[in-house]
Coordinates of C-alpha atoms and ligand atoms in Angstrom, one line a residue:
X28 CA -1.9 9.5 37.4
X29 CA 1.3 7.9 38.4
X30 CA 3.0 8.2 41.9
X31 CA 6.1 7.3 43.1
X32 CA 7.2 4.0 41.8
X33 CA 7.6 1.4 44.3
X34 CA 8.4 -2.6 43.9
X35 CA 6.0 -4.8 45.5
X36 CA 8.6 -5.9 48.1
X37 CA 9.0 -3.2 49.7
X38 CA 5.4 -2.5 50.1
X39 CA 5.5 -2.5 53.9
X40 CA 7.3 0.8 54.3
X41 CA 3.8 2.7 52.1
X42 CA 1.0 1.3 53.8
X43 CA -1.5 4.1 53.3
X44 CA 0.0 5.6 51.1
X45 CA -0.9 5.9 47.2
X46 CA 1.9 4.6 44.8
X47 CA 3.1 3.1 41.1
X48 CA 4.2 -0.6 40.7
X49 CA 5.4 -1.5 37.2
X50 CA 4.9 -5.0 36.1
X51 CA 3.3 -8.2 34.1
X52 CA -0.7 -9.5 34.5
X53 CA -0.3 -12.7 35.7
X54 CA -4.2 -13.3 36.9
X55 CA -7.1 -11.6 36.7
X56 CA -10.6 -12.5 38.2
X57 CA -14.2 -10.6 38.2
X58 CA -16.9 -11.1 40.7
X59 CA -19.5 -9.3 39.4
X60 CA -19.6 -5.6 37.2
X61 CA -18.7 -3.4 40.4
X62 CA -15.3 -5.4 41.8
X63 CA -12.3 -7.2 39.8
X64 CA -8.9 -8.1 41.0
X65 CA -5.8 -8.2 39.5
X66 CA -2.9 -10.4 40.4
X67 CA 0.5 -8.4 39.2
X68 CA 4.0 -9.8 39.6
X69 CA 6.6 -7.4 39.3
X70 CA 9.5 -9.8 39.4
X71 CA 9.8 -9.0 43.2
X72 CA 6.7 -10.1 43.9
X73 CA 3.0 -10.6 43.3
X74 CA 0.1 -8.3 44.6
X75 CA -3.9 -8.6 44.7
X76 CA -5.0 -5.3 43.0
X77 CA -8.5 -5.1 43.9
X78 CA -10.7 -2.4 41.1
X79 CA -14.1 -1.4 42.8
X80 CA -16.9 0.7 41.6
X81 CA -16.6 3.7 44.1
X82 CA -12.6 3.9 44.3
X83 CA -11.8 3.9 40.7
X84 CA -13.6 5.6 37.6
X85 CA -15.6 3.6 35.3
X86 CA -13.7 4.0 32.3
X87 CA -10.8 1.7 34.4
X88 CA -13.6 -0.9 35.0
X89 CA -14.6 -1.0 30.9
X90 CA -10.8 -1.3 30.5
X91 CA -10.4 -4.0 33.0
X92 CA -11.1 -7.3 30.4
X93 CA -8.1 -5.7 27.8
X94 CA -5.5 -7.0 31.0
X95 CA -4.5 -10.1 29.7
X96 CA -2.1 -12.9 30.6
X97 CA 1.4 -11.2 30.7
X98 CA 0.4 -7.9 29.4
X99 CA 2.7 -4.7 30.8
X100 CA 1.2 -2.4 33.0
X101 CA 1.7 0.4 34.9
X102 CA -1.0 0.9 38.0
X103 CA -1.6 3.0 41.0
X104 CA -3.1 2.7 43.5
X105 CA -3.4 2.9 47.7
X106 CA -1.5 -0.1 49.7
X107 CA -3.6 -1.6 52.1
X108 CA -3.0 -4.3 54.8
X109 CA -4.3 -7.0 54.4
X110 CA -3.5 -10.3 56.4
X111 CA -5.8 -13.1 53.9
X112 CA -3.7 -11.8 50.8
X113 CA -0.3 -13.4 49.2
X114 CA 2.5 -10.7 50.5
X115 CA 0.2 -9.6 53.4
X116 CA -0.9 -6.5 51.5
X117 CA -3.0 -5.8 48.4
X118 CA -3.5 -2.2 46.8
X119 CA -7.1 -0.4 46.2
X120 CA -6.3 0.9 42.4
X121 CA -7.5 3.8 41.4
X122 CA -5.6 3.9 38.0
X123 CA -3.8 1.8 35.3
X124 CA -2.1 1.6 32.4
X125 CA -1.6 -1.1 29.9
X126 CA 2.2 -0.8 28.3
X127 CA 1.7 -3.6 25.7
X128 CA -1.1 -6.0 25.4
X129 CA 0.1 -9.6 25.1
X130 CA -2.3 -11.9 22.8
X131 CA -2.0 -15.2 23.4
X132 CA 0.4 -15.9 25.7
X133 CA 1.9 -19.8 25.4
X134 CA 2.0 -20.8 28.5
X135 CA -1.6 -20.9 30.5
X136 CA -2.1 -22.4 33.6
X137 CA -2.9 -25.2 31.9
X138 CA -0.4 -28.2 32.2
X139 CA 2.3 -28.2 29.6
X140 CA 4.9 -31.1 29.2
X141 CA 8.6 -30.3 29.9
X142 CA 9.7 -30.5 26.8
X143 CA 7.4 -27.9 25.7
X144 CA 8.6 -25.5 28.3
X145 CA 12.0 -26.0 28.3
X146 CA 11.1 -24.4 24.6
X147 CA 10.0 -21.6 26.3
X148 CA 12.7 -21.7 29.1
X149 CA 12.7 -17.5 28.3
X150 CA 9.2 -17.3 28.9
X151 CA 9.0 -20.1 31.6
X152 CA 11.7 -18.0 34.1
X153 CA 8.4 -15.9 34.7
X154 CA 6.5 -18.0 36.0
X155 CA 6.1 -18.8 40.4
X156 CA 8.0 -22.5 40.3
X157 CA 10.7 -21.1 38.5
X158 CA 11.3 -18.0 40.3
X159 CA 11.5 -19.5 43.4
X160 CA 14.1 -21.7 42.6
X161 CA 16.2 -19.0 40.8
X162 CA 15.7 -17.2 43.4
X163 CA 17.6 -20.0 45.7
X164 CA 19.8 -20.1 43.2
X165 CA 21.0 -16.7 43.6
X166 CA 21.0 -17.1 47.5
X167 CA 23.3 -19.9 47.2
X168 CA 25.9 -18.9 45.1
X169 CA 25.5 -15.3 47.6
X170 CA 26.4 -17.8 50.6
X171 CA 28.8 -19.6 48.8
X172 CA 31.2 -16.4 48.1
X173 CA 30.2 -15.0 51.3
X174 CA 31.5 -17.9 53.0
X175 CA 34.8 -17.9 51.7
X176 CA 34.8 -13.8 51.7
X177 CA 34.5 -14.0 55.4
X178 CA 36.8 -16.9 56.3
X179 CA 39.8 -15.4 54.6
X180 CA 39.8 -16.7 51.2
X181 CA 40.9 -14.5 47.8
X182 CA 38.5 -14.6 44.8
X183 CA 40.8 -14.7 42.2
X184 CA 39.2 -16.6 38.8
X185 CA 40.0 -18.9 36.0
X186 CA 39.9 -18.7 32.3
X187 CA 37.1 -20.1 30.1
X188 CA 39.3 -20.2 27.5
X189 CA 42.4 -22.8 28.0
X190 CA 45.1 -25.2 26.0
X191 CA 44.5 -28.2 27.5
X192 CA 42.2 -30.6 29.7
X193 CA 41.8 -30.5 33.3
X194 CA 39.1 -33.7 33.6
X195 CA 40.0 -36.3 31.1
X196 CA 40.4 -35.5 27.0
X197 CA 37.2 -36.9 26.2
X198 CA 34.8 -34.1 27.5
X199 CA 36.0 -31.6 25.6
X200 CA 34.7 -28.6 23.8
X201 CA 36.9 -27.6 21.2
X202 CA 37.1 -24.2 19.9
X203 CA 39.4 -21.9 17.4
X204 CA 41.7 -19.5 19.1
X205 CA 43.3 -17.8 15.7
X206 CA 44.6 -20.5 14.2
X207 CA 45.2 -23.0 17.3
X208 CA 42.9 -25.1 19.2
X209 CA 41.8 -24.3 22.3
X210 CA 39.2 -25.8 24.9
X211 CA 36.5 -24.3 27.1
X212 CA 37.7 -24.9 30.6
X213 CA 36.1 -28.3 32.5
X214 CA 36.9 -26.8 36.0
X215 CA 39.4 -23.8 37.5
X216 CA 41.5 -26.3 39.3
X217 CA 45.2 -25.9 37.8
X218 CA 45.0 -22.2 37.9
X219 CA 43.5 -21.9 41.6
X220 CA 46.4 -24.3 42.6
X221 CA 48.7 -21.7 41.2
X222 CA 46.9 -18.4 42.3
X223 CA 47.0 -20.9 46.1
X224 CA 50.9 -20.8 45.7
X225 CA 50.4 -16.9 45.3
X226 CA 47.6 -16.0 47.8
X227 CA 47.6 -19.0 49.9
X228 CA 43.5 -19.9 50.2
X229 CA 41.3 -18.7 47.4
X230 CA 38.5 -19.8 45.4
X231 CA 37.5 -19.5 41.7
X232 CA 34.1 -19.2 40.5
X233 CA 32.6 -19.6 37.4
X234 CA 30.9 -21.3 34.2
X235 CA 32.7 -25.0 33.4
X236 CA 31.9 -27.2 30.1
X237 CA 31.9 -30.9 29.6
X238 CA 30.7 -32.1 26.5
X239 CA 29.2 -35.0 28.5
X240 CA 27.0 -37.1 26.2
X241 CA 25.1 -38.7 29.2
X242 CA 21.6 -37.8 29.4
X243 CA 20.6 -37.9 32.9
X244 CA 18.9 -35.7 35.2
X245 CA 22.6 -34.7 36.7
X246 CA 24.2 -33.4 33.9
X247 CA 24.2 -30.3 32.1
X248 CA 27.2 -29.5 29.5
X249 CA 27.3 -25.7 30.7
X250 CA 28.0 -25.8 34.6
X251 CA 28.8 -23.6 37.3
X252 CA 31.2 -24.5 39.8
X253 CA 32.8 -22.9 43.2
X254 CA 36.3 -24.4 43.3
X255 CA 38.5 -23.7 46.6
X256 CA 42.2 -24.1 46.7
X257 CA 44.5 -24.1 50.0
X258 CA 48.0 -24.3 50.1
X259 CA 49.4 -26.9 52.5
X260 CA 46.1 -28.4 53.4
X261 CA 45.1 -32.4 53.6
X262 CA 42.3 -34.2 52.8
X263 CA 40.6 -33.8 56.0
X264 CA 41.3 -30.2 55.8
X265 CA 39.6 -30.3 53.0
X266 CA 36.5 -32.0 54.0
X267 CA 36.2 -29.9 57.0
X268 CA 35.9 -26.9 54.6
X269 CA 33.7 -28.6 52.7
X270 CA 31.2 -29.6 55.5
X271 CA 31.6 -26.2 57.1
X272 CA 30.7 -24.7 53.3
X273 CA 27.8 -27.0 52.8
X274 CA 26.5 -26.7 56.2
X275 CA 26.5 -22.7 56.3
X276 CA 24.7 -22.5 53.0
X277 CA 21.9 -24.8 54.1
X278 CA 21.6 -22.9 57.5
X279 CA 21.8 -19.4 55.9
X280 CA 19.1 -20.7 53.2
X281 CA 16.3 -20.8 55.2
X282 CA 16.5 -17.6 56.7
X283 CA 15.8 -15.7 53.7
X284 CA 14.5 -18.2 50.7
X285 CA 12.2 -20.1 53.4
X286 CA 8.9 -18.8 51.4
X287 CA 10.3 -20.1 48.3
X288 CA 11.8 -23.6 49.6
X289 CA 8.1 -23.9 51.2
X290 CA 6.3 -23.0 47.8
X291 CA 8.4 -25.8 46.4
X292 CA 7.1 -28.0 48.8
X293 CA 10.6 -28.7 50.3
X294 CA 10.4 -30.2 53.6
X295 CA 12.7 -27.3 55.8
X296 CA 12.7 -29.6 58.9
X297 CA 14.8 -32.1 56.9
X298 CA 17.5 -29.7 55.8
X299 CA 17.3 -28.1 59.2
X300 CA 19.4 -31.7 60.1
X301 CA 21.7 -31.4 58.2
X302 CA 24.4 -30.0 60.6
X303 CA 28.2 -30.7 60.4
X304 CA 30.4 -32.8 60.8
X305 CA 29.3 -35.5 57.6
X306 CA 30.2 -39.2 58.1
X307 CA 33.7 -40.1 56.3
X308 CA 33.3 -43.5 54.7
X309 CA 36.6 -45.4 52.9
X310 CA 35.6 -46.5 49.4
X311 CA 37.0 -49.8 50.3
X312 CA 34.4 -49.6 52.8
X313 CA 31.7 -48.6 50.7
X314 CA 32.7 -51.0 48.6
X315 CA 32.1 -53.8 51.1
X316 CA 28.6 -52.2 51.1
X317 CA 27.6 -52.2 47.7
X318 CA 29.4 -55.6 46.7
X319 CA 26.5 -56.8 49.3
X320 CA 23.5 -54.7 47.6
X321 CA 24.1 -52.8 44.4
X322 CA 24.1 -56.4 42.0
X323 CA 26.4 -54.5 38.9
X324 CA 29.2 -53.1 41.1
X325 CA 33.2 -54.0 40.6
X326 CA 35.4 -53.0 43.5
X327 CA 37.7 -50.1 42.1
X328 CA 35.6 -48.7 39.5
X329 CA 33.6 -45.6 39.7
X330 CA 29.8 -44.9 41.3
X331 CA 27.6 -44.4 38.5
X332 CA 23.7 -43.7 39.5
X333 CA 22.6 -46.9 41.1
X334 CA 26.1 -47.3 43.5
X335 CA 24.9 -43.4 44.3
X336 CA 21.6 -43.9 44.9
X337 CA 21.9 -47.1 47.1
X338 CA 24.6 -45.1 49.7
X339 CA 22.8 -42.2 49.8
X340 CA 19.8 -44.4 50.9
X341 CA 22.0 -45.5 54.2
X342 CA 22.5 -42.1 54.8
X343 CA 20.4 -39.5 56.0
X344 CA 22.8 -36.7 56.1
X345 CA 25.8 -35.7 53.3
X346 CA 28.4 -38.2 53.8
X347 CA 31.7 -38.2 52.3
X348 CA 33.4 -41.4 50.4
X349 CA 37.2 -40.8 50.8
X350 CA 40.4 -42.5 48.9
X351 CA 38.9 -43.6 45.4
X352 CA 40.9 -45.4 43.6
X353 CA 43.8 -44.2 41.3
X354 CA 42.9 -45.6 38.3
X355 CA 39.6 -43.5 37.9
X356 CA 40.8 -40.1 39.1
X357 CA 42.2 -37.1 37.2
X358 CA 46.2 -36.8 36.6
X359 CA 47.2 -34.5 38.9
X360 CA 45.1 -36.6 42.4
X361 CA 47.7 -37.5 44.7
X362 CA 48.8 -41.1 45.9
X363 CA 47.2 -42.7 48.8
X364 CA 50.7 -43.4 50.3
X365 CA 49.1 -46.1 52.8
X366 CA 48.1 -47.9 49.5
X367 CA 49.4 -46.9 46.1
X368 CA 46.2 -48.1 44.4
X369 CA 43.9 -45.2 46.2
X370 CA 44.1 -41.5 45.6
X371 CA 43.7 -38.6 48.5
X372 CA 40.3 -37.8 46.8
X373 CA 36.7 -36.8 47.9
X374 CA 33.0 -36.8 46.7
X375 CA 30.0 -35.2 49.5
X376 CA 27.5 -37.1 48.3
X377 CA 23.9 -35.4 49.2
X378 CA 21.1 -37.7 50.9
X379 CA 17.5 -38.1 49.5
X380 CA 19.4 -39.9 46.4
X381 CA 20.6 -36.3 45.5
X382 CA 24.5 -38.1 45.3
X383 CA 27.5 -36.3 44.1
X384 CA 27.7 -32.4 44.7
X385 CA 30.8 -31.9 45.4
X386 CA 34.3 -33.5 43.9
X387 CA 37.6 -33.2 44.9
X388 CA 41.1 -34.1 47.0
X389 CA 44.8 -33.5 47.2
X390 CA 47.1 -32.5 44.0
X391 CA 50.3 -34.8 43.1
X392 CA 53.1 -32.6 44.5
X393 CA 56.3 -34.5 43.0
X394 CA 57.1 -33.1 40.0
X395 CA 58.6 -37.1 39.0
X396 CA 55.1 -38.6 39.7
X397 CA 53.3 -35.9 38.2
X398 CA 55.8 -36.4 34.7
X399 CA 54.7 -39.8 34.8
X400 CA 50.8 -39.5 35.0
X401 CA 50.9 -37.2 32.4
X402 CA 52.8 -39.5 30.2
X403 CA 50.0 -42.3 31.3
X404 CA 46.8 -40.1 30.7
X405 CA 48.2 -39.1 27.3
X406 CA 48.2 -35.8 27.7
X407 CA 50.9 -33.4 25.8
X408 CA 53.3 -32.0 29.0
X409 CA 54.5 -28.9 26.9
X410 CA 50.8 -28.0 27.8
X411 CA 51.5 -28.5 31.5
X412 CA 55.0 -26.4 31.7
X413 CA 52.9 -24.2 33.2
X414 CA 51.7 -26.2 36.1
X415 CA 54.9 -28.4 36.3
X416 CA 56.8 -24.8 37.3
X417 CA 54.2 -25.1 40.7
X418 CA 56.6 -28.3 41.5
X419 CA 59.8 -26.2 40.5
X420 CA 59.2 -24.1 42.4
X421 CA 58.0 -23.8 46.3
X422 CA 56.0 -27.1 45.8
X423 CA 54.1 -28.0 48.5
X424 CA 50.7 -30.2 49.5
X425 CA 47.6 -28.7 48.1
X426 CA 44.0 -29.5 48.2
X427 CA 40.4 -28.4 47.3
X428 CA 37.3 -29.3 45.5
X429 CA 34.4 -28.2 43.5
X430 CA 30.8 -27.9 44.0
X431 CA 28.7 -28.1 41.7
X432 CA 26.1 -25.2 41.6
X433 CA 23.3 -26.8 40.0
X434 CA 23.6 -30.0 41.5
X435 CA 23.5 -28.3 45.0
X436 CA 20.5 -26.2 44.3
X437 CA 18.6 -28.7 43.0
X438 CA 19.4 -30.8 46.2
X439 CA 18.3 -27.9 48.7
X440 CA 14.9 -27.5 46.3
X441 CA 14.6 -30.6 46.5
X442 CA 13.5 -30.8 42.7
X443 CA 14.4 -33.9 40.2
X444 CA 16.5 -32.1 37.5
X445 CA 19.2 -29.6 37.5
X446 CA 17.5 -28.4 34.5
X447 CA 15.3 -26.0 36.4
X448 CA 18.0 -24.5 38.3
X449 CA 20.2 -22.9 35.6
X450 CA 18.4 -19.8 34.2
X451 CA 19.4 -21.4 30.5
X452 CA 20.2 -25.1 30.5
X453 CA 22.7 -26.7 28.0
X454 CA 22.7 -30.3 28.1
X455 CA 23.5 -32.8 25.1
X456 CA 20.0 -32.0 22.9
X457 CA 19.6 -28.3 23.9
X458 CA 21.4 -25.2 23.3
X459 CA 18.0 -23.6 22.6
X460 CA 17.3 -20.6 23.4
Ligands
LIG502 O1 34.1 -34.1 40.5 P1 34.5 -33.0 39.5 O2 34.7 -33.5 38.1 O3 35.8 -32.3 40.1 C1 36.5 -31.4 39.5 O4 36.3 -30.9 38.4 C2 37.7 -30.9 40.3 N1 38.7 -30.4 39.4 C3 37.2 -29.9 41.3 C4 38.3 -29.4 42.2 O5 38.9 -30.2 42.9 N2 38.6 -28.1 42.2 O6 33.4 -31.9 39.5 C5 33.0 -31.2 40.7 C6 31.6 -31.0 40.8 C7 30.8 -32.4 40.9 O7 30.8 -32.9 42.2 C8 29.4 -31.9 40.5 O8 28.7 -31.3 41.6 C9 29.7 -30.9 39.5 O9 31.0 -30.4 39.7 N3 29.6 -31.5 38.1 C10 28.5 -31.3 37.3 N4 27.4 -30.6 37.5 C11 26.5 -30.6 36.5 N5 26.7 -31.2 35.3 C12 27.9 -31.9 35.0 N6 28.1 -32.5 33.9 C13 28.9 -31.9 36.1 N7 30.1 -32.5 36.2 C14 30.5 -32.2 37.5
LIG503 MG1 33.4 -36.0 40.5

């Protein structure tokens, strides 16, 4: 007979008492005809339900093998304390009831390749690994808004849907918009510089797309990214906010997704470290550095993964690498007006050989220099009217950056690829399911 349906995490408040939990078989285990127990997950949680000869009427007992792998059921029974079980509690059940009966369920506890379960990514989501790091997941983006909620800042979003690039033409979804061609957005920037001009901080947050054709463990196509804007900020403005971001959400983690870090085998004590303020380092000086060990590196191109993973090794907290040069950045990244060939720009590279998770810098104010970029990335100015009108009117210095969801959870999880921290991947060879 059912009683009052309860979730497994909030057990603590009904010891004693007899209740209903609703949920999935993920074990079970017999010792002997009289006891059997029953490992449920509930999605909040997992509970030992322990059936004994005595508590429980026999016909439960008979009934006991049909609870396979993933089935739905519905049991009852009296929560008990108990210290040796996962959770701390386990419940005595005097009742069940199977929903559906799952046959064959394809993933066992066996091992399965990746490839098999990134297949079943809609199956896989159920399973401990993977709910502990969606579960960080959610924290993070929590602590990110939160963050930026409490220090002043206006959510005000971007559109998916927009008429031109942001990050260069060539990663570029194209899709129809009745006739015309439009593009799903690669980051929020342009229009948080405007809504900036309007509400003076804010921040955007949201799904990006890059049709990157890289297959590494860094990339997805689909991405989310938190993207600050302040009006009248500079570059070390900006990476103050981005160290006091980064260094809040690590903090905050651990005092609610500790269990989950820990079942992921991610050493706490290290992130505990990593405490504001991050080193600053010039890319002419990390230059210097990697013209001494990284063998295929060319003073002012970009950091691809080996220049990444040899700074992060001299590191063992975030750093940032400030002042990239010109020539690689986006149109709208503001001179370096100590040395026209460097830009006001900023990655936070994470330690552990994590690299890049967050990007940005300062936005070209003058309308003249902006005209001109433009004109050298190719891109069509009656698309940037728009954002040329920010220059016409009230221009002023501007900075933010973006951090990269994925990249960042994967860091704190300390897993290998940001595959397993997006509910649904997309990356080049999967947009399945
Ligand atoms: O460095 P990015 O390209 O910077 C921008 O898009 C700026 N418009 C942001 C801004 O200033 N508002 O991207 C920012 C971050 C990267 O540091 C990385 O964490 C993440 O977005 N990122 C990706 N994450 C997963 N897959 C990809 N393909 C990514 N590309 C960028
Ligand atoms: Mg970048």
């Amino acid at each position: 007979m059912s009683k009052k349906w309860v979730y497994i995490q909030d057990l603590g408040s009904y010891v004693g008492q007899e209740i209903t939990l609703k949920g999935w078989v993920y074990n079970t285990r017999s010792s002997g005809s009289k006891i059997k127990f029953l490992l449920l997950r509930d999605g909040t949680g997992y509970i030992q339900c322990v059936l004994f000869q005595g508590e429980t009427l026999q016909e439960y007992l008979d009934q006991f093998s049909l609870l396979t792998q993933e089935s739905s059921v519905i049991v009852t029974g009296i929560v008990r304390e108990e210290k040796r079980a996962l959770g701390g509690f386990e419940l005595g059940l005097t009742s069940f009831e199977i929903v559906h009966k799952t046959e064959d369920y394809p993933i066992t506890p066996k091992e399965h390749g990746t490839g098999f379960l990134m297949d079943q990514r809609h199956l896989w989501i159920r399973s401990k690994r993977q709910h502990a790091v969606l579960r960080v997941r959610a924290e993070v983006i929590r602590l990110c808004r939160e963050f930026f909620d409490k220090n002043g800042f206006l959510c005000v979003d971007a559109p998916i849907l927009t008429p031109s690039a942001c990050e260069g033409t060539t990663t570029l979804f194209e899709v129809g918009y009745f006739g015309e061609k439009a593009y799903l957005t690669q980051s929020g920037q342009l229009y948080s510089e405007a809504t900036a001009r309007a509400f003076g901080k804010v921040y955007c947050f949201g799904p990006t797309f890059r049709a990157e054709k890289s297959k590494t463990r860094k990339h997805l196509t689909e991405f989310w990214m938190l993207e600050p804007e302040v009006s009248f900020a500079t570059l070390d403005e900006n990476m103050e906010l981005a160290e006091n971001l980064v260094e809040y959400v690590i903090q905050k983690i651990m005092e609610t997704r500790e269990p989950e870090l820990k079942s992921l085998e991610r050493n706490c004590d290290v992130l505990k470290k990593y405490r504001a303020p991050f080193e600053r380092l010039h890319y002419n000086d990390a230059a210097k550095m990697l013209e001494k060990g990284s063998p295929d590196f060319k003073y002012g191109s970009d950091f691809g993964a080996p220049q990444e993973t040899f700074l992060t090794s001299k590191y063992d907290k975030p750093f940032f690498v400030h002042r990239f040069p010109k020539a690689i950045k986006a149109f709208y990244m503001k001179q370096d007006p100590e040395d026209a060939t460097l830009s006001l720009s900023c990655d936070l590279l994470a330690p552990e050989g994590y690299g890049e998770v967050i990007g940005g810098g300062c936005r070209e104010e003058s309308i003249d220099v902006l005209l001109k970029e433009i004109e050298k990335h190719k891109l069509d100015q009656k698309d940037f009217e728009w954002y040329l009108d920010l220059r016409r009117y009230g221009s002023a210095p501007s900075a933010g950056f973006g951090l990269g969801i994925e990249r960042a959870v994967a860091w704190i999880c300390g897993i290998e690829h940001v595959r397993e921290t997006i509910p649904f991947p997309r990356m080049l060879e999967r947009l399945r399911p």
